[in-house]
Short mmCIF file of C-alpha atoms and ligand atoms in Angstrom, two decimals:
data_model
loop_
_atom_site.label_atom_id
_atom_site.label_comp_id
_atom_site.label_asym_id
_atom_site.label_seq_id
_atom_site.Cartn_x
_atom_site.Cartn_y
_atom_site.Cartn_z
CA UNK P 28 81.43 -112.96 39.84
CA UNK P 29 82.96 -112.81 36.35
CA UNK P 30 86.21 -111.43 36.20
CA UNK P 31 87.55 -109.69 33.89
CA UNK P 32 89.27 -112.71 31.93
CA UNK P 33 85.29 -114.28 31.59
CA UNK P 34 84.06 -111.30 30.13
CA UNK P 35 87.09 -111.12 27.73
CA UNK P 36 86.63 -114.76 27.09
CA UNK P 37 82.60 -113.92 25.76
CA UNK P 38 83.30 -110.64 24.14
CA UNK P 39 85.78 -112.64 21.86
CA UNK P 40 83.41 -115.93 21.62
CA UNK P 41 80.70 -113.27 19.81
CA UNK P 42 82.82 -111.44 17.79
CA UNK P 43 84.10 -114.79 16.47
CA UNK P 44 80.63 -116.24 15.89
CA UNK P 45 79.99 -113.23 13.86
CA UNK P 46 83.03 -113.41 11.95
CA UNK P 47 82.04 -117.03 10.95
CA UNK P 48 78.38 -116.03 9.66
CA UNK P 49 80.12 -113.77 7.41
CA UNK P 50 82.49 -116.33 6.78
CA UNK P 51 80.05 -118.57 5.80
CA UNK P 52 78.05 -116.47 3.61
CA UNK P 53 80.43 -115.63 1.30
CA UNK P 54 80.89 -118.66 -0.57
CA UNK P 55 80.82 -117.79 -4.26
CA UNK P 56 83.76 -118.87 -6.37
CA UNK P 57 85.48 -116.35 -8.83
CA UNK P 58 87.79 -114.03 -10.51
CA UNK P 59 87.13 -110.30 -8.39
CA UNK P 60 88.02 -107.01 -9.92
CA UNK P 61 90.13 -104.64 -7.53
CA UNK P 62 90.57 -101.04 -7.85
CA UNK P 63 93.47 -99.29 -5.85
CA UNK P 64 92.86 -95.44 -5.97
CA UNK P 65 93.54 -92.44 -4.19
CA UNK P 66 96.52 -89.67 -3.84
CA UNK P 67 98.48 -91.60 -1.49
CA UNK P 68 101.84 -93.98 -1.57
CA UNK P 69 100.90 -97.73 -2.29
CA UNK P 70 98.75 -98.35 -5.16
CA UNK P 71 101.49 -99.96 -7.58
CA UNK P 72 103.35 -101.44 -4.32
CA UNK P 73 99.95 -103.24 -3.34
CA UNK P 74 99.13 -104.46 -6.73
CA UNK P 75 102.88 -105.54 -7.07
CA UNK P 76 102.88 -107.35 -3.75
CA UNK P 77 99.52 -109.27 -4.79
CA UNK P 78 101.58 -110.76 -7.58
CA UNK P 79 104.04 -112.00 -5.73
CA UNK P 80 101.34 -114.14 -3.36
CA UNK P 81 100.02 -115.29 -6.73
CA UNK P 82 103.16 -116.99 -7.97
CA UNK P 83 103.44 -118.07 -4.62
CA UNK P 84 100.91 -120.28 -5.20
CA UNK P 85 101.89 -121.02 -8.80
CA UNK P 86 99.65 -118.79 -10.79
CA UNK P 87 99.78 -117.23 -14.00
CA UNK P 88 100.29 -113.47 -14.29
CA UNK P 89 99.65 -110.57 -16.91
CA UNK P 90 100.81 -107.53 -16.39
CA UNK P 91 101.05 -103.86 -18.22
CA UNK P 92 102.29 -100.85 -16.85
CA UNK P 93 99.88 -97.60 -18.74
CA UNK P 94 102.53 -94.66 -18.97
CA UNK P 95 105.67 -95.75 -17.16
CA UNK P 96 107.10 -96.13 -20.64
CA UNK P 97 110.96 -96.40 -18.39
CA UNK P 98 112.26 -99.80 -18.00
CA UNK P 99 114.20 -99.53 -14.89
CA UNK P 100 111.41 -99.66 -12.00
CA UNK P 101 112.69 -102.34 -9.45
CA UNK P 102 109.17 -104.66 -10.11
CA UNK P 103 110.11 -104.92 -13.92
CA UNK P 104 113.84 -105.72 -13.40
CA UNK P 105 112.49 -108.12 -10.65
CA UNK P 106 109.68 -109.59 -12.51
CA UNK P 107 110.48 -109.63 -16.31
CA UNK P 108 112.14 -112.82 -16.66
CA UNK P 109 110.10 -114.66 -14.49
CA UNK P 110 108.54 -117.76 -16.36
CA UNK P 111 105.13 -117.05 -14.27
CA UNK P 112 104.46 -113.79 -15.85
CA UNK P 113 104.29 -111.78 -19.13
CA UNK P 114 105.33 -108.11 -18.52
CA UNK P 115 104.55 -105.32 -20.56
CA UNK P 116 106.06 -101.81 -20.11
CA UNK P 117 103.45 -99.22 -22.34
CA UNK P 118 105.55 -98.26 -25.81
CA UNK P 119 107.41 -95.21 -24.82
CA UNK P 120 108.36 -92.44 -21.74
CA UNK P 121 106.70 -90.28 -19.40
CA UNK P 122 103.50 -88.58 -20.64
CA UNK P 123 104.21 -85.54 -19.50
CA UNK P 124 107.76 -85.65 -20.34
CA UNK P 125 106.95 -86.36 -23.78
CA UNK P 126 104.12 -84.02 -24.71
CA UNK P 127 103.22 -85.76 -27.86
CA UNK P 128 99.70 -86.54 -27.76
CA UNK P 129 99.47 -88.62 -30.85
CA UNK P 130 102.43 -90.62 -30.21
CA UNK P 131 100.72 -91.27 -26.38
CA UNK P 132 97.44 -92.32 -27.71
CA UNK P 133 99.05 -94.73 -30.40
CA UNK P 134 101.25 -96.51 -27.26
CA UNK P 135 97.99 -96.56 -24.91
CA UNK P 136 96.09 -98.15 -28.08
CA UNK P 137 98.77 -100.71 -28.47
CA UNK P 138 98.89 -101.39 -24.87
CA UNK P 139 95.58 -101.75 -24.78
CA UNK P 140 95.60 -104.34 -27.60
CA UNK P 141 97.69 -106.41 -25.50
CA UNK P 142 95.51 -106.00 -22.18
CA UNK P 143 92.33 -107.05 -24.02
CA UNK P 144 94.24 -110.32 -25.30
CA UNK P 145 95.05 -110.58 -21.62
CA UNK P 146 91.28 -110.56 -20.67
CA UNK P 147 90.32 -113.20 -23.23
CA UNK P 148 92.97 -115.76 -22.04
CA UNK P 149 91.84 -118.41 -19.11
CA UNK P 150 95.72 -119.60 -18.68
CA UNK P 151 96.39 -116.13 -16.56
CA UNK P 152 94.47 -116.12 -12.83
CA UNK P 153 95.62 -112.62 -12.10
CA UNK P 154 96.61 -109.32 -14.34
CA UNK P 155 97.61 -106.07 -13.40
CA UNK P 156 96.83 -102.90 -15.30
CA UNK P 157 98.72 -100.35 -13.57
CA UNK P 158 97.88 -96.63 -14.17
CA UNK P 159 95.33 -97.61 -16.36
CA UNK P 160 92.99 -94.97 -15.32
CA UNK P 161 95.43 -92.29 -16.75
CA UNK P 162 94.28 -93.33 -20.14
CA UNK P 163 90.71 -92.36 -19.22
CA UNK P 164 91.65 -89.48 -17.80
CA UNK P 165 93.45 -88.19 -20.44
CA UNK P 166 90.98 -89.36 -22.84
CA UNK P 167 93.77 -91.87 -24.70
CA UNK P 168 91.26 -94.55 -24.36
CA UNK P 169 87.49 -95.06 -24.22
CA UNK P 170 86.45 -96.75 -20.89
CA UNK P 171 83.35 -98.44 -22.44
CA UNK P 172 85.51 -101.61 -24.56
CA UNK P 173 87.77 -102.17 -21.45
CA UNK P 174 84.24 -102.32 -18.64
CA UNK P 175 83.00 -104.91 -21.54
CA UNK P 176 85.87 -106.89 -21.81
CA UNK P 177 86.47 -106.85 -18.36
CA UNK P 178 83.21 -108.28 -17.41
CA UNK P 179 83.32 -110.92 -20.64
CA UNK P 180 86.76 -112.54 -18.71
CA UNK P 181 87.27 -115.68 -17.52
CA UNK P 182 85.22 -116.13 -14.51
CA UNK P 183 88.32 -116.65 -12.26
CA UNK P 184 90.94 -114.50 -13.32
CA UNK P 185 91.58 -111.56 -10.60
CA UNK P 186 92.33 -107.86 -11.77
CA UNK P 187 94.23 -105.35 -10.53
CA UNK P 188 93.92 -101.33 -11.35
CA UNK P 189 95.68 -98.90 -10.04
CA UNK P 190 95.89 -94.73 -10.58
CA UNK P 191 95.29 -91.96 -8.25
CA UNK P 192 91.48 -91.04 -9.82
CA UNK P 193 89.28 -93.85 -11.36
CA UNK P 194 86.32 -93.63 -13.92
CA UNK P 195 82.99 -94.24 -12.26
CA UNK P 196 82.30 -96.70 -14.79
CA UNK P 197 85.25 -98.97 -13.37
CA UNK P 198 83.96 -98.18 -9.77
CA UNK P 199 80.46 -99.41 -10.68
CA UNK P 200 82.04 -103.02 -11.75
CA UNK P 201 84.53 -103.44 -9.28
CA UNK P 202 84.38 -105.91 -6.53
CA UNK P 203 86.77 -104.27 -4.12
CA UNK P 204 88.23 -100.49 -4.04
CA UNK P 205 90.49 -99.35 -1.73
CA UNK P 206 91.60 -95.68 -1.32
CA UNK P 207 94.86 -95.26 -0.50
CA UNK P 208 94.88 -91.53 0.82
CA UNK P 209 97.70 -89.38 1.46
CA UNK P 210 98.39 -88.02 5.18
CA UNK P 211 102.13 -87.07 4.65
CA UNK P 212 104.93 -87.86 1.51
CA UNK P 213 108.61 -87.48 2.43
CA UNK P 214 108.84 -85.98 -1.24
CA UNK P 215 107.52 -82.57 0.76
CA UNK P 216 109.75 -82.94 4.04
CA UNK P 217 112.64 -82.54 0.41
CA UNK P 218 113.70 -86.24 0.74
CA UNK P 219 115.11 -87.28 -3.15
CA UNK P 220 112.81 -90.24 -4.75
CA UNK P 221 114.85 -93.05 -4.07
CA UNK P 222 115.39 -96.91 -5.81
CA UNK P 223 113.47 -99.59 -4.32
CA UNK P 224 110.96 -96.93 -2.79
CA UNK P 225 109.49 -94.72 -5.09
CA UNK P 226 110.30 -96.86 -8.27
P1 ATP U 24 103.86 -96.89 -5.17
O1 ATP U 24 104.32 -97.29 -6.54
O2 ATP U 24 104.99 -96.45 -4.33
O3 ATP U 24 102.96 -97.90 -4.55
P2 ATP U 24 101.55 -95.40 -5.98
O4 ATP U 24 101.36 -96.37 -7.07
O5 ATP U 24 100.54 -95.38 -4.90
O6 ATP U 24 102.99 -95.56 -5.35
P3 ATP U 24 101.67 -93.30 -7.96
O7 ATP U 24 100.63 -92.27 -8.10
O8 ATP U 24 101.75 -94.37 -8.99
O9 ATP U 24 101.60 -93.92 -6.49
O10 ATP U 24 103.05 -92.58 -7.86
C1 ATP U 24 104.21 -93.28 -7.86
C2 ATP U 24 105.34 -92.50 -7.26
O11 ATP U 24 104.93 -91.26 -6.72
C3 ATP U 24 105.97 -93.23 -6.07
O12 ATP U 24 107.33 -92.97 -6.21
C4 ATP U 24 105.46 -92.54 -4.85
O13 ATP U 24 106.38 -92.50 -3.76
C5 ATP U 24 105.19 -91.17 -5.33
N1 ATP U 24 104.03 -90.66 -4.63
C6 ATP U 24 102.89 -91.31 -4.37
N2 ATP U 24 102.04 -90.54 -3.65
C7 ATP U 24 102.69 -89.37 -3.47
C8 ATP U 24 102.37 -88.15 -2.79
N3 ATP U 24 101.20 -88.00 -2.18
N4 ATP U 24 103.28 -87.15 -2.82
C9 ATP U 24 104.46 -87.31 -3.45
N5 ATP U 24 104.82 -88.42 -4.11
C10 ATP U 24 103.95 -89.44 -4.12
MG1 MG U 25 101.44 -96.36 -9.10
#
């Protein structure tokens, strides 16, 4: 008679020899492109904590925040001086706080500049472009240089993009996307955007 610890026993000696065929498939070596998309909380907080396990384990970071033009988020006062990483905070404030086009696509050109250096140096093993796909969107950048620099990088350097909506063309490069989707935002219940939370 098997009891009910036996069958547990067998149902978790399959699963397990499944997991290690996949396991040992997957044995390529290199740099992946990730995508974090979608309407909900997490995107920049995912990409953020990534970067933290990669100086863990004594890597060299690039980052560049597209739009957030304010210095005061809690990743850039926590992050700046840290000899592991060169952090870049896009020219100048809030897009849609500034409403001058011109002035927007001149700071998303430099910044750009700057991440395409980042994507031709084999010293950094993981960048992060967060809210790049804003630029697309709003048509500050063209998408075509940035999908041919990114696949002309290093073969081992990691990448990290964040922003709610993403250009197909980054989609059809990327090694992993993950949607982060939205099922409820204290912003609605009227809770005030807070430090060490929202920014
Ligand atoms: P986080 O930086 O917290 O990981 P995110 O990168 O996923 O958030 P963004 O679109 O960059 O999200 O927006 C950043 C800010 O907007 C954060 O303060 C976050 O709390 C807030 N936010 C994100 N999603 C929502 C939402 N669905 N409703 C209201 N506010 C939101
Ligand atoms: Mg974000």
């Amino acid at each position: 008679m098997t009891t009910e610890q036996d069958k547990h026993q067998q149902k978790m000696k399959k699963r397990k020899e499944v997991l290690d065929a996949k396991i040992a498939k997957a044995t390529e070596e290199r740099g992946v492109l990730i995508l974090m998309k979608g309407n909900g909380k997490g995107k920049s907080s995912s990409a953020f904590g990534t970067l933290a396990r990669a100086l863990g384990h004594q890597q060299k970071a690039g980052v560049i925040q597209f739009i957030k033009g304010r210095k005061h988020t809690g990743e850039f006062l926590f992050f700046k001086d840290h000899p592991q990483i060169d952090f870049n905070v896009m020219g100048h404030g809030f897009t849609w706080e500034t409403q001058d086009k011109q002035k927007d696509i001149e700071a998303a050109k430099k910044a750009w500049v700057k991440a395409k250096s980042m994507l031709e140096d084999p010293t950094l093993n993981i960048l992060i472009f967060d809210e790049l796909s804003y630029m697309f969107k709003y048509g500050y950048l063209d998408v075509a240089p940035v999908v041919e620099a990114l696949q002309n990088r290093p073969k081992h350097q990691n990448v990290i993009i964040t922003g709610r909506t993403m250009a197909v063309e980054l989609q059809e490069i990327a090694d992993t996307i993950s949607i982060v989707q939205d099922e409820k935002h204290a912003f609605r219940q009227g809770v005030k955007a807070q430090a060490g939370i929202e920014w």
